[in-house]
PDB file of C-alpha atoms in Angstrom:
ATOM      1  CA  MET A   1       0.000   0.000   0.000  1.00 53.00           C
ATOM      2  CA  ALA A   2       1.246   3.479  -0.852  1.00 56.00           C
ATOM      3  CA  ARG A   3       2.394   5.673   1.979  1.00 59.00           C
ATOM      4  CA  PRO A   4       0.362   8.849   2.545  1.00 61.00           C
ATOM      5  CA  GLY A   5       1.937  12.161   1.583  1.00 62.00           C
ATOM      6  CA  HIS A   6       3.190  13.772  -1.528  1.00 61.00           C
ATOM      7  CA  THR A   7       4.310  11.854  -4.576  1.00 64.00           C
ATOM      8  CA  TRP A   8       7.096  14.265  -5.492  1.00 62.00           C
ATOM      9  CA  SER A   9      10.526  12.780  -5.820  1.00 60.00           C
ATOM     10  CA  ARG A  10      13.885  14.466  -6.210  1.00 58.00           C
ATOM     11  CA  PRO A  11      15.444  14.025  -9.663  1.00 58.00           C
ATOM     12  CA  SER A  12      18.520  11.860  -9.797  1.00 57.00           C
ATOM     13  CA  LEU A  13      21.900  13.592  -9.904  1.00 54.00           C
ATOM     14  CA  GLU A  14      22.277  12.607 -13.551  1.00 54.00           C
ATOM     15  CA  GLU A  15      18.945  14.209 -14.478  1.00 53.00           C
ATOM     16  CA  ASP A  16      19.761  17.296 -12.416  1.00 53.00           C
ATOM     17  CA  GLU A  17      23.123  17.793 -14.174  1.00 59.00           C
ATOM     18  CA  GLU A  18      21.510  17.497 -17.598  1.00 66.00           C
ATOM     19  CA  ALA A  19      18.968  20.246 -16.904  1.00 74.00           C
ATOM     20  CA  GLU A  20      19.988  23.586 -18.365  1.00 77.00           C
ATOM     21  CA  ASP A  21      20.807  26.284 -15.858  1.00 87.00           C
ATOM     22  CA  PRO A  22      18.182  29.075 -16.058  1.00 90.00           C
ATOM     23  CA  LEU A  23      20.914  31.742 -16.057  1.00 86.00           C
ATOM     24  CA  ASP A  24      22.720  30.056 -18.957  1.00 87.00           C
ATOM     25  CA  ALA A  25      19.428  29.827 -20.858  1.00 90.00           C
ATOM     26  CA  MET A  26      18.748  33.530 -20.301  1.00 90.00           C
ATOM     27  CA  ILE A  27      22.249  34.522 -21.448  1.00 89.00           C
ATOM     28  CA  SER A  28      21.931  32.310 -24.530  1.00 90.00           C
ATOM     29  CA  ARG A  29      18.762  34.164 -25.500  1.00 91.00           C
ATOM     30  CA  THR A  30      20.628  37.499 -25.397  1.00 91.00           C
ATOM     31  CA  GLY A  31      23.151  36.409 -28.001  1.00 93.00           C
ATOM     32  CA  CYS A  32      26.036  37.105 -25.599  1.00 94.00           C
ATOM     33  CA  ALA A  33      26.822  33.501 -24.666  1.00 94.00           C
ATOM     34  CA  ALA A  34      30.263  33.543 -26.324  1.00 95.00           C
ATOM     35  CA  GLN A  35      31.342  36.613 -24.355  1.00 96.00           C
ATOM     36  CA  HIS A  36      29.957  35.128 -21.151  1.00 95.00           C
ATOM     37  CA  ARG A  37      31.829  31.869 -21.762  1.00 95.00           C
ATOM     38  CA  GLU A  38      35.088  33.761 -22.343  1.00 96.00           C
ATOM     39  CA  LEU A  39      34.559  35.688 -19.111  1.00 96.00           C
ATOM     40  CA  GLN A  40      33.867  32.480 -17.180  1.00 94.00           C
ATOM     41  CA  GLU A  41      36.958  30.810 -18.640  1.00 96.00           C
ATOM     42  CA  CYS A  42      39.118  33.790 -17.684  1.00 97.00           C
ATOM     43  CA  MET A  43      37.677  33.804 -14.163  1.00 96.00           C
ATOM     44  CA  ALA A  44      38.342  30.076 -13.801  1.00 96.00           C
ATOM     45  CA  ALA A  45      41.927  30.474 -14.965  1.00 96.00           C
ATOM     46  CA  ARG A  46      42.823  33.719 -13.200  1.00 94.00           C
ATOM     47  CA  GLN A  47      40.605  33.486 -10.075  1.00 92.00           C
ATOM     48  CA  ASP A  48      40.338  37.307 -10.005  1.00 91.00           C
ATOM     49  CA  TRP A  49      37.903  39.389 -12.049  1.00 88.00           C
ATOM     50  CA  ARG A  50      40.366  42.290 -12.092  1.00 93.00           C
ATOM     51  CA  HIS A  51      42.555  40.273 -14.466  1.00 95.00           C
ATOM     52  CA  CYS A  52      39.599  39.749 -16.808  1.00 96.00           C
ATOM     53  CA  GLN A  53      38.648  43.354 -17.548  1.00 97.00           C
ATOM     54  CA  ALA A  54      38.666  42.919 -21.339  1.00 97.00           C
ATOM     55  CA  GLN A  55      36.181  40.043 -21.024  1.00 97.00           C
ATOM     56  CA  VAL A  56      34.073  41.949 -18.471  1.00 96.00           C
ATOM     57  CA  ARG A  57      33.860  44.922 -20.860  1.00 97.00           C
ATOM     58  CA  ALA A  58      33.062  42.746 -23.887  1.00 97.00           C
ATOM     59  CA  PHE A  59      30.253  40.972 -22.044  1.00 96.00           C
ATOM     60  CA  GLY A  60      28.901  44.233 -20.625  1.00 95.00           C
ATOM     61  CA  GLU A  61      28.929  45.916 -24.044  1.00 96.00           C
ATOM     62  CA  CYS A  62      27.169  42.962 -25.623  1.00 95.00           C
ATOM     63  CA  MET A  63      24.466  42.996 -22.952  1.00 93.00           C
ATOM     64  CA  ALA A  64      24.067  46.786 -23.283  1.00 94.00           C
ATOM     65  CA  ARG A  65      23.602  46.454 -27.063  1.00 91.00           C
ATOM     66  CA  ARG A  66      20.888  43.874 -26.495  1.00 85.00           C
ATOM     67  CA  GLN A  67      19.036  46.125 -24.043  1.00 82.00           C
ATOM     68  CA  ARG A  68      18.925  49.190 -26.340  1.00 75.00           C
ATOM     69  CA  PRO A  69      15.759  49.585 -28.339  1.00 69.00           C
ATOM     70  CA  GLU A  70      16.129  48.843 -32.020  1.00 62.00           C
ATOM     71  CA  GLU A  71      16.730  51.973 -34.074  1.00 57.00           C
ATOM     72  CA  PRO A  72      14.806  52.383 -37.356  1.00 55.00           C
TER      73      PRO A  72
END
């Protein structure tokens, strides 16, 4: 006999790892995923955002372009 309570179960670790991160999905939709990836790679290698200023600027400029309204 089934135990009373909810029927929700936690996804397995494998399923959880395969799910796309909502932040990554949002960045992909902006068209700035390549700049974000470069920034993440620099941060992983250098461990200090101050050494990644070129990547920070490139990502920021890309995001700013995407937020501006389209000009006719």
